[in-house]
Coordinates of C-alpha atoms in Angstrom, one line a residue:
X21 CA -28.1 24.0 160.3
X22 CA -24.7 24.9 159.5
X23 CA -22.4 25.8 162.4
X24 CA -19.9 28.3 161.7
X25 CA -16.9 28.2 164.0
X26 CA -15.5 31.6 164.5
X27 CA -11.7 32.1 165.3
X28 CA -8.5 32.8 163.9
X29 CA -7.5 31.1 160.8
X30 CA -4.4 29.0 160.7
X31 CA -2.3 29.4 157.5
X32 CA -1.2 26.2 156.1
X33 CA 2.0 27.5 154.5
X34 CA 4.8 29.5 156.3
X35 CA 4.9 33.2 155.3
X36 CA 7.8 34.0 152.8
X37 CA 10.6 36.4 154.1
X38 CA 10.7 39.9 152.7
X39 CA 13.6 40.5 150.2
X40 CA 16.7 42.3 151.7
X41 CA 17.7 45.5 149.9
X42 CA 21.0 45.1 147.9
X43 CA 24.2 46.9 149.3
X44 CA 25.8 49.5 147.0
X45 CA 29.1 50.0 149.1
X46 CA 31.2 48.0 146.6
X47 CA 30.3 50.4 143.9
X48 CA 31.8 53.3 145.8
X49 CA 35.0 51.2 146.6
X50 CA 35.6 50.3 143.0
X51 CA 34.9 53.9 142.0
X52 CA 37.3 55.3 144.6
X53 CA 40.0 52.7 143.6
X54 CA 39.6 53.7 139.9
X55 CA 40.0 57.3 140.8
X56 CA 43.2 56.7 142.7
X57 CA 44.6 54.5 140.0
X58 CA 43.6 57.1 137.4
X59 CA 45.4 59.8 139.5
X60 CA 48.6 57.7 139.7
X61 CA 48.4 57.0 136.0
X62 CA 48.0 60.7 135.3
X63 CA 51.0 61.5 137.6
X64 CA 53.1 58.8 135.8
X65 CA 52.1 60.2 132.4
X66 CA 52.9 63.7 133.5
X67 CA 56.3 62.6 134.9
X68 CA 57.1 60.8 131.6
X69 CA 56.2 63.9 129.7
X70 CA 58.4 66.1 132.0
X71 CA 61.3 63.6 131.6
X72 CA 60.9 63.7 127.8
X73 CA 60.7 67.5 127.8
X74 CA 63.9 67.6 130.0
X75 CA 65.6 65.1 127.6
X76 CA 66.2 62.7 130.5
X77 CA 66.0 59.0 130.2
X78 CA 62.9 57.4 131.5
X79 CA 64.3 54.4 133.4
X80 CA 67.5 53.1 135.0
X81 CA 68.7 51.1 132.0
X82 CA 68.2 54.0 129.7
X83 CA 70.3 56.0 132.1
X84 CA 73.2 53.5 132.2
X85 CA 73.4 52.8 128.5
X86 CA 74.9 56.0 127.3
X87 CA 77.4 56.1 130.2
X88 CA 78.4 52.5 129.4
X89 CA 78.9 53.3 125.8
X90 CA 80.9 56.4 126.6
X91 CA 83.1 54.4 129.0
X92 CA 83.5 51.7 126.4
X93 CA 84.6 54.2 123.7
X94 CA 86.9 56.0 126.2
X95 CA 88.5 52.6 127.1
X96 CA 89.1 51.8 123.5
X97 CA 90.6 55.2 122.9
X98 CA 92.9 54.8 125.9
X99 CA 94.0 51.3 124.7
X100 CA 94.8 52.7 121.3
X101 CA 96.8 55.5 122.9
X102 CA 98.7 53.0 125.1
X103 CA 99.5 51.0 122.0
X104 CA 100.8 54.0 120.2
X105 CA 102.8 55.2 123.2
X106 CA 104.4 51.7 123.5
X107 CA 105.3 51.8 119.9
X108 CA 106.9 55.3 120.3
X109 CA 108.7 54.1 123.4
X110 CA 110.1 51.1 121.6
X111 CA 111.2 53.4 118.8
X112 CA 112.9 55.8 121.2
X113 CA 114.6 53.0 123.0
X114 CA 115.9 51.6 119.7
X115 CA 117.2 55.0 118.7
X116 CA 118.7 55.6 122.1
X117 CA 120.4 52.2 121.9
X118 CA 121.8 53.0 118.5
X119 CA 123.0 56.4 119.6
X120 CA 124.4 54.8 122.8
X121 CA 126.3 52.3 120.7
X122 CA 127.5 55.0 118.4
X123 CA 128.6 57.2 121.3
X124 CA 130.4 54.3 122.9
X125 CA 132.2 53.5 119.6
X126 CA 133.1 57.1 119.1
X127 CA 134.3 57.4 122.7
X128 CA 136.5 54.3 122.4
X129 CA 137.9 55.6 119.1
X130 CA 138.7 58.9 120.7
X131 CA 140.4 57.2 123.6
X132 CA 142.5 55.1 121.2
X133 CA 143.5 58.2 119.3
X134 CA 144.4 60.0 122.5
X135 CA 146.6 57.1 123.6
X136 CA 148.2 56.9 120.1
X137 CA 148.9 60.7 120.3
X138 CA 150.2 60.4 123.8
X139 CA 147.6 62.9 125.1
X140 CA 146.3 60.8 128.0
X141 CA 148.2 59.0 130.9
X142 CA 148.1 55.2 130.6
X143 CA 149.2 52.2 132.5
X144 CA 149.7 48.5 131.8
X145 CA 152.3 45.7 131.8
X146 CA 155.6 46.2 130.1
X147 CA 159.3 46.7 130.5
X148 CA 161.5 49.1 132.4
X149 CA 164.9 49.5 130.6
X150 CA 167.9 51.2 132.2
X151 CA 170.8 52.5 130.0
X152 CA 174.0 53.7 131.6
X153 CA 177.6 54.3 130.7
X154 CA 179.7 51.2 131.2
X155 CA 181.1 50.6 134.6
X156 CA 183.9 48.5 133.1
X157 CA 187.3 49.6 131.9
X158 CA 187.7 50.0 128.2
X159 CA 190.7 48.2 127.0
X160 CA 193.5 50.2 125.5
X161 CA 193.1 50.5 121.8
X162 CA 189.3 50.3 121.9
X163 CA 187.2 53.3 121.2
X164 CA 186.4 54.9 124.5
X165 CA 183.1 56.2 123.1
X166 CA 181.9 52.7 122.9
X167 CA 181.4 52.7 126.7
X168 CA 179.1 55.7 126.6
X169 CA 175.3 55.9 125.9
X170 CA 174.7 58.1 122.9
X171 CA 171.6 59.6 121.4
X172 CA 171.7 57.1 118.5
X173 CA 171.6 54.3 121.1
X174 CA 168.5 55.7 122.7
X175 CA 166.9 56.4 119.3
X176 CA 167.6 52.8 118.2
X177 CA 166.0 51.3 121.4
X178 CA 163.0 53.6 121.1
X179 CA 162.5 52.6 117.4
X180 CA 162.9 48.9 118.2
X181 CA 160.2 49.1 120.9
X182 CA 157.8 50.8 118.6
X183 CA 158.4 48.2 115.9
X184 CA 157.9 45.4 118.4
X185 CA 154.4 46.6 119.5
X186 CA 155.0 49.0 122.4
X187 CA 151.8 51.0 122.8
X188 CA 153.2 53.7 125.0
X189 CA 156.8 54.8 125.8
X190 CA 158.4 57.3 128.1
X191 CA 162.0 58.2 128.8
X192 CA 163.7 60.0 131.6
X193 CA 167.3 60.9 132.7
X194 CA 168.8 60.5 136.2
X195 CA 165.8 62.5 137.5
X196 CA 163.0 59.9 137.1
X197 CA 160.3 62.2 138.5
X198 CA 159.7 63.9 135.1
X199 CA 159.6 61.3 132.4
X200 CA 159.0 62.5 128.8
X201 CA 156.2 60.8 126.8
X202 CA 157.5 59.7 123.5
X203 CA 155.1 60.6 120.7
X204 CA 155.2 60.5 116.9
X205 CA 157.5 63.5 116.5
X206 CA 159.7 62.9 119.6
X207 CA 163.4 62.4 119.0
X208 CA 166.5 61.8 121.1
X209 CA 169.3 64.3 120.1
X210 CA 172.7 64.9 121.5
X211 CA 173.1 68.2 123.3
X212 CA 176.6 68.3 124.6
X213 CA 176.9 65.9 127.6
X214 CA 173.1 65.6 127.7
X215 CA 170.4 64.3 125.4
X216 CA 167.4 66.4 124.3
X217 CA 164.0 64.8 124.2
X218 CA 160.8 66.9 123.7
X219 CA 162.8 70.0 124.5
X220 CA 164.0 68.6 127.9
X221 CA 167.6 68.0 128.7
X222 CA 168.3 64.5 130.1
X223 CA 171.4 63.2 131.7
X224 CA 172.3 59.5 132.2
X225 CA 171.6 57.1 133.4
X226 CA 168.5 56.9 131.3
X227 CA 165.3 54.9 132.0
X228 CA 162.8 53.9 129.3
X229 CA 159.3 52.7 130.2
X230 CA 157.5 50.7 127.5
X231 CA 153.9 49.3 127.8
X232 CA 153.2 46.2 125.8
X233 CA 153.6 42.5 126.0
X234 CA 156.7 42.0 128.3
X235 CA 157.9 38.7 126.9
X236 CA 157.5 39.9 123.3
X237 CA 159.3 43.2 123.8
X238 CA 162.1 41.6 125.8
X239 CA 162.5 38.7 123.3
X240 CA 162.7 41.2 120.4
X241 CA 165.4 43.2 122.1
X242 CA 167.5 40.3 123.3
X243 CA 167.1 37.9 120.4
X244 CA 170.3 36.6 118.9
X245 CA 171.7 39.1 116.4
X246 CA 169.2 41.6 117.7
X247 CA 169.7 45.2 118.6
X248 CA 171.1 44.7 122.2
X249 CA 173.7 42.3 120.8
X250 CA 174.7 44.5 118.0
X251 CA 175.2 47.5 120.3
X252 CA 177.3 45.3 122.6
X253 CA 175.3 46.7 125.6
X254 CA 175.1 43.6 127.7
X255 CA 178.8 42.6 127.7
X256 CA 179.7 46.1 128.8
X257 CA 177.0 46.1 131.5
X258 CA 175.2 49.1 129.9
X259 CA 171.6 47.8 130.0
X260 CA 169.2 46.1 132.4
X261 CA 165.7 45.0 131.4
X262 CA 162.9 44.3 133.9
X263 CA 159.4 43.0 133.4
X264 CA 156.7 44.8 135.3
X265 CA 153.0 43.9 135.7
X266 CA 151.9 47.5 135.8
X267 CA 153.7 50.6 134.5
X268 CA 152.4 54.2 134.7
X269 CA 153.2 56.6 131.9
X270 CA 152.2 60.3 131.9
X271 CA 150.6 62.2 129.1
X272 CA 152.6 64.3 126.7
X273 CA 153.1 67.7 128.4
X274 CA 154.3 69.7 125.4
X275 CA 152.3 71.5 122.8
X276 CA 151.2 70.0 119.4
X277 CA 151.1 72.4 116.6
X278 CA 151.0 71.8 112.9
X279 CA 151.8 74.8 110.7
X280 CA 151.9 73.1 107.3
X281 CA 150.0 69.8 107.5
X282 CA 146.3 70.3 107.0
X283 CA 143.4 67.8 106.9
X284 CA 142.9 66.6 103.3
X285 CA 139.2 65.7 103.8
X286 CA 137.5 62.6 102.5
X287 CA 135.9 64.3 99.5
X288 CA 139.3 65.3 98.0
X289 CA 141.2 62.9 95.8
X290 CA 144.6 61.6 97.0
X291 CA 147.2 63.1 94.7
X292 CA 150.7 63.6 96.1
X293 CA 151.6 65.7 93.0

């Protein structure tokens, strides 16, 4: 007879675990991140559109490029202006130098003409010549006038000094405080006991100032057979000649007026007839 043993049954294999439900949280995270990124992208696109509509550059480099180009063009323009200004300055300096040289030349020419005409006071080396009546006794039978200084004696001395290179001459009488400048139309003329020069009456002794080379002027006057020897001035003690390192001669104090002589002009032919 079969015996049946009642009791709980023991399973031979372990029971399998129940499957865990899958989590869906990552789906929400990815979705949320996508939404945020989409929002940022939309904002960026909107900002780009606003920038374009406002005609503004969209990034830093685009902003700097036009400013850089403008500065570059401005710098080139300024360099060109500087170059042109330097060229103008050089041209002006050359013109000023030319005008300065011309003005200096004209000024020197004017000064020379003023000296030649006796219109300006001058100074320089030269001779001081004193002429007086002889202090010696004139022998009986000789011309007593030979011991006196005459106008022709003064005229001869003045002409000799001019011919020997004197650049300025003045003459005075006993009063040496008012010498008369000798100019082209000055002349020594007898006026009784006095001598007339430039309208001024001069009485002896007479003093002549002559600016020029002292040795040349003196040698020309005292050369053998020269003027001083012909006039017999030294034997009679009627002349003394001194060299001076600096002589002052005043300007001509009279008026210069030409009633008949007029400038011919460079364009007119020279025809004395």
